[in-house]
Short mmCIF file of C-alpha atoms in Angstrom, two decimals:
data_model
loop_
_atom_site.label_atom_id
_atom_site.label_comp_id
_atom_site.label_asym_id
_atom_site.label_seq_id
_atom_site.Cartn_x
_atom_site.Cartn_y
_atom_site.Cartn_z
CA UNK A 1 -17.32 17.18 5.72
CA UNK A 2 -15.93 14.97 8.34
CA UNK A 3 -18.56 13.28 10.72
CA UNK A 4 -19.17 10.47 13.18
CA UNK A 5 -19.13 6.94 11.43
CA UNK A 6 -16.86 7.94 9.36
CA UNK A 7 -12.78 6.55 8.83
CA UNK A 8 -10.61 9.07 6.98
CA UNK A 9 -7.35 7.18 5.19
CA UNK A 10 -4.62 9.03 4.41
CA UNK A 11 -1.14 7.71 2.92
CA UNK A 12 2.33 8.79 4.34
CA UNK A 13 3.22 12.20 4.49
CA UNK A 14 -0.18 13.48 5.79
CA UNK A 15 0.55 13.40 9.19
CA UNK A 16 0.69 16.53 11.10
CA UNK A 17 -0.83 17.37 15.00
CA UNK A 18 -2.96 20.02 13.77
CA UNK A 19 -4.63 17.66 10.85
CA UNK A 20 -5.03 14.90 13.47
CA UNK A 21 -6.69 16.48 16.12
CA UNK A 22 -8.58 19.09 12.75
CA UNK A 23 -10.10 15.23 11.67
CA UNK A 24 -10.80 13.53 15.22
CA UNK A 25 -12.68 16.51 17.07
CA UNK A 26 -15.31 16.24 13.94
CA UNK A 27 -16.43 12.58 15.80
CA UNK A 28 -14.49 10.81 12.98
CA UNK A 29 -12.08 8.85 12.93
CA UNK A 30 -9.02 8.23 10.91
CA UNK A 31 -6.51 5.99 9.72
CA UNK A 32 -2.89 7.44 8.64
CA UNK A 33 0.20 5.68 7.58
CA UNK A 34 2.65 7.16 9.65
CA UNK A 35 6.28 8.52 8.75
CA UNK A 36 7.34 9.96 4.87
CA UNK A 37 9.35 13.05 4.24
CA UNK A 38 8.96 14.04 6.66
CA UNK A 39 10.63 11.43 8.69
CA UNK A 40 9.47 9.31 11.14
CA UNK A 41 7.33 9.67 14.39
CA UNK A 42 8.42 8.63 17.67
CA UNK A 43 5.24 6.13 18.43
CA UNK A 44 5.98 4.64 21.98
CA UNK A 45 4.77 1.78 23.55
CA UNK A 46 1.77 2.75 26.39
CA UNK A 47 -0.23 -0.58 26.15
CA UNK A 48 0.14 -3.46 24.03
CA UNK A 49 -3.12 -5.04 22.76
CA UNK A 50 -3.81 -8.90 22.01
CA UNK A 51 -4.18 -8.57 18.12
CA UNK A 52 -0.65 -7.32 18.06
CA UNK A 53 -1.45 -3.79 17.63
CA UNK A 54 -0.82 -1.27 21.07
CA UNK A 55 -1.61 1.94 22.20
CA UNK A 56 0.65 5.18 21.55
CA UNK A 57 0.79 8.89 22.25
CA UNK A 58 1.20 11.62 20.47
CA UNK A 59 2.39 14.85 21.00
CA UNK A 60 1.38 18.64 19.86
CA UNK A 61 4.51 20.34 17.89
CA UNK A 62 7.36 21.33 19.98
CA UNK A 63 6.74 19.38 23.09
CA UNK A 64 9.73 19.24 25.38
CA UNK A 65 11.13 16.05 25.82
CA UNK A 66 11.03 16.86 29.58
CA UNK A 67 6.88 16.91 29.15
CA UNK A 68 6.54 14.14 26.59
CA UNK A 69 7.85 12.14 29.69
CA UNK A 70 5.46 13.12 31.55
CA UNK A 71 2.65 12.69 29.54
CA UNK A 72 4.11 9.27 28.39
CA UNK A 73 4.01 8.61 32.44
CA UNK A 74 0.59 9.39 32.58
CA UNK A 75 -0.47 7.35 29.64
CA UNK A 76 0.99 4.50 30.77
CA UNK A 77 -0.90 4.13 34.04
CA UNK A 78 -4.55 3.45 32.99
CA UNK A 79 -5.67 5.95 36.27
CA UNK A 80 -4.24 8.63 35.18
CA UNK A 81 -4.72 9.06 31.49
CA UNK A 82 -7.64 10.74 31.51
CA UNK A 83 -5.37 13.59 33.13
CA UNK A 84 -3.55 14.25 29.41
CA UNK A 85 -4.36 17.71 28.15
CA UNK A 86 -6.24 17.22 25.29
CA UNK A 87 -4.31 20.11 23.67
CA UNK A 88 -1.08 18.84 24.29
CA UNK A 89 -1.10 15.20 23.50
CA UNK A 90 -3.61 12.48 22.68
CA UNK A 91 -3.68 8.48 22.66
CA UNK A 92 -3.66 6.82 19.31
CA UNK A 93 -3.33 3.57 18.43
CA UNK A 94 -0.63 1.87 16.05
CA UNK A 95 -0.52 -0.88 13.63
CA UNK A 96 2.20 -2.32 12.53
CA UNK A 97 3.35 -4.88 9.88
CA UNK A 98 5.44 -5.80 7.11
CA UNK A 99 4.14 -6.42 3.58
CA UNK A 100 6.14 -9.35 1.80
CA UNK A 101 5.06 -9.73 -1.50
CA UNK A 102 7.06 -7.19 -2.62
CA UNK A 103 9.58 -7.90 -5.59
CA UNK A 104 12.25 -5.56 -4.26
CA UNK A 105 12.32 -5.86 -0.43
CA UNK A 106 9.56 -6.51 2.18
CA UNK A 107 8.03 -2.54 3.05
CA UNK A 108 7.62 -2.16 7.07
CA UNK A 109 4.26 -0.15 7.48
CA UNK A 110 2.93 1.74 10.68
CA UNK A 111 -0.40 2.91 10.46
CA UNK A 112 -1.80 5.40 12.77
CA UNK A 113 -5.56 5.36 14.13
CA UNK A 114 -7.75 6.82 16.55
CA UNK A 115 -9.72 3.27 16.70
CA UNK A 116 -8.48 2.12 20.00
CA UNK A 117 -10.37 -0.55 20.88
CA UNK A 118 -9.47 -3.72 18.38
CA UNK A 119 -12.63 -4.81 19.39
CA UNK A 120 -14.31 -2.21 17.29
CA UNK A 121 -11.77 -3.19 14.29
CA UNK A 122 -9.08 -5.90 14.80
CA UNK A 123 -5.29 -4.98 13.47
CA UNK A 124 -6.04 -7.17 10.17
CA UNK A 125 -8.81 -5.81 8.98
CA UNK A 126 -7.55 -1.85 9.60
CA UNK A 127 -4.51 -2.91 7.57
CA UNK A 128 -6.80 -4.63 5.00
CA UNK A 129 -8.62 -1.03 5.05
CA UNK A 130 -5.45 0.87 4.25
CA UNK A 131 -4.81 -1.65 0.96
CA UNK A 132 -8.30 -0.42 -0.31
CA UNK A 133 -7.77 2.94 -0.42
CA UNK A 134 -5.67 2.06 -3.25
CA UNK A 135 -9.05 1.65 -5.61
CA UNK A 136 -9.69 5.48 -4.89
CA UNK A 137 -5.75 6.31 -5.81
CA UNK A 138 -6.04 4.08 -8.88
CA UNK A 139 -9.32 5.99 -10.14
CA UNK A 140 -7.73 9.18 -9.82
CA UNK A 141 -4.82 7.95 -11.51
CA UNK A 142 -7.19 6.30 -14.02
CA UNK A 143 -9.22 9.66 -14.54
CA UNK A 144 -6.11 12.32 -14.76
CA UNK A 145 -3.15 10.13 -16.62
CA UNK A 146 -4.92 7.92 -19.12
CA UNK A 147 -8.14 9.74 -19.73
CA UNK A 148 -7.14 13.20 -19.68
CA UNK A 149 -3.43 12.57 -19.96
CA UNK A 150 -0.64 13.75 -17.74
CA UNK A 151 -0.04 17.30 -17.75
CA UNK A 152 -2.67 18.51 -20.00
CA UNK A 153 -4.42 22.09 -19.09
CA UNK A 154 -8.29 21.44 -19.12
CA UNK A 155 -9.53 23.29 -22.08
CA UNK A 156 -12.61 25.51 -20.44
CA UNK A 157 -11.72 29.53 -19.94
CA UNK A 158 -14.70 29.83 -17.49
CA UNK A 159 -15.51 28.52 -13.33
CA UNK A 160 -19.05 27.35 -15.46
CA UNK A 161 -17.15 25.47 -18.25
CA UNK A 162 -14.31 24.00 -15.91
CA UNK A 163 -17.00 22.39 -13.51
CA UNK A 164 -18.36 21.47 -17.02
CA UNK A 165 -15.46 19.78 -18.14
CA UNK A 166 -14.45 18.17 -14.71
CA UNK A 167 -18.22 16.84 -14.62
CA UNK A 168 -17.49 15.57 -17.94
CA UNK A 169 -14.63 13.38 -17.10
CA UNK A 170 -16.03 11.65 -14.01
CA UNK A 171 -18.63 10.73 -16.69
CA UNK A 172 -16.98 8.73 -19.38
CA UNK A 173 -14.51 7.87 -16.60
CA UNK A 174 -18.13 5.83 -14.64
CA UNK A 175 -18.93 4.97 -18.15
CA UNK A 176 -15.73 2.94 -18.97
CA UNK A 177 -15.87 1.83 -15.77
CA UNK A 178 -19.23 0.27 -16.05
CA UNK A 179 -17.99 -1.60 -18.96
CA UNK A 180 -15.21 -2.57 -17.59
CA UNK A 181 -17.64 -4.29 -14.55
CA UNK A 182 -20.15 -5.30 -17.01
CA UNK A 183 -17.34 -7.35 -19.04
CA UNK A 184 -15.79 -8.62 -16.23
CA UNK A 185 -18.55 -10.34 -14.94
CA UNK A 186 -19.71 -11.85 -18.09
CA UNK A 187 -15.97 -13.33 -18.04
CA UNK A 188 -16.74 -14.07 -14.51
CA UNK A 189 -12.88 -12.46 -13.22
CA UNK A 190 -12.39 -10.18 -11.04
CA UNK A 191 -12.68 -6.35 -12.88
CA UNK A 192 -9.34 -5.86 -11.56
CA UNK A 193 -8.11 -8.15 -13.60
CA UNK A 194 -9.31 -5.43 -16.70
CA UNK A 195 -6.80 -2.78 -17.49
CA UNK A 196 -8.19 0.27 -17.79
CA UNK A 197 -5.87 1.98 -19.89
CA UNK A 198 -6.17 -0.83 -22.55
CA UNK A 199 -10.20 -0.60 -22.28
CA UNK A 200 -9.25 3.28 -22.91
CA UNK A 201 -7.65 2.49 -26.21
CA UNK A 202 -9.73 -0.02 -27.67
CA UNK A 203 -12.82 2.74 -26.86
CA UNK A 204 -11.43 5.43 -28.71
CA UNK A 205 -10.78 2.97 -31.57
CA UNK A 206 -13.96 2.02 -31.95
CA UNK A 207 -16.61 4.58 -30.21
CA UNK A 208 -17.81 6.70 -33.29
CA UNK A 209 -20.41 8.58 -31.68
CA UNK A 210 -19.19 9.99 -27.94
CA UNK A 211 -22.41 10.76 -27.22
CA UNK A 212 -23.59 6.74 -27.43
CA UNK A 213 -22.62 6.65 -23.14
CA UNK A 214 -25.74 7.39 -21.84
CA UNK A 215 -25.67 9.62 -18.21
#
């Protein structure tokens, strides 16, 4: 559950009104890559902030254009936006920035976040957040391609078993992970550096008791 203190990341695609105001009435708050299948957002301009970052609005579904101006009106002028309906459209801040190390083209990103202060967290280091979230993407990927392999059907028949089995997973999956950690800073490198589904392989190799992991 969603509380105060926290920062919920989401990727593209996760956007919605509902979800954003569902996340930010807990006390939390979030940051969201904006646009995907979606398409993308209209994000305008309501203040500009001196890390390069600037404030936004968004609106509830089906807004009429004639009322987004309005409330974009309102937003703008620092007096009145405490007079936005809560229910109909909120302030949100945006983040914006290209990455260019890619090998194909350099990716524009827009991140979304209901940080608004950059006091509280400066452009750079919310974008820096974002990046990260890729550790928790790569475990799952980790954990459900190489480790359980794509597409299999977990083997259990019962809730009990399945939980079992799931349990079981996120075990060897710390395990490995562990040595992974464990080698990498004997080698003094970064554990990143350690591919996981190669440390995979040479485990099953050589592991001749599955029970030697130890809880």
């Amino acid at each position: 559950m969603l509380e105060p203190g926290m920062l919920l990341l989401a990727d593209r695609n996760f956007y919605g009104w509902r979800d954003w105001c569902a996340a930010t009435d807990t006390g939390a708050d979030v940051l969201w890559r904006a646009g995907g299948a979606g398409g993308a957002i209209a994000l305008p301009v309501v203040q500009d902030l001196p890390d390069g970052s600037y404030l936004t609005v968004v609106y509830a579904s089906r807004t009429r254009p004639s009322e987004r101006d309005r409330i974009l009106a309102l937003a703008r002028d620092p007096a009145t936006r405490a007079d936005i309906d809560p229910h109909r459209a909120r302030i949100a801040r945006v983040v914006s920035y290209q990455v260019t190390d890619r090998a194909d083209n350099d990716e524009p990103i827009s991140l979304l976040t209901s940080i608004l202060d950059p006091a509280d967290a400066p452009a750079a280091v919310l974008a820096e957040a974002y990046h990260q979230r890729w550790d928790h993407e790569t475990s799952n990927g980790q954990l459900k391609t190489h480790l359980r392999g794509p597409g299999r059907v977990l083997r259990s028949k019962s809730p009990a078993m399945v939980t079992q089995e799931i349990y079981g997973y996120l075990l060897t999956h710390y395990a490995i992970s562990a040595l992974i950690c464990q080698a990498a800073t004997e080698a003094d490198i970064d554990p990143d550096q350690v591919k996981f589904h190669r440390t995979v392989r040479i485990l099953r190799r050589r592991v001749q008791d599955p029970t030697a992991f130890s809880p």
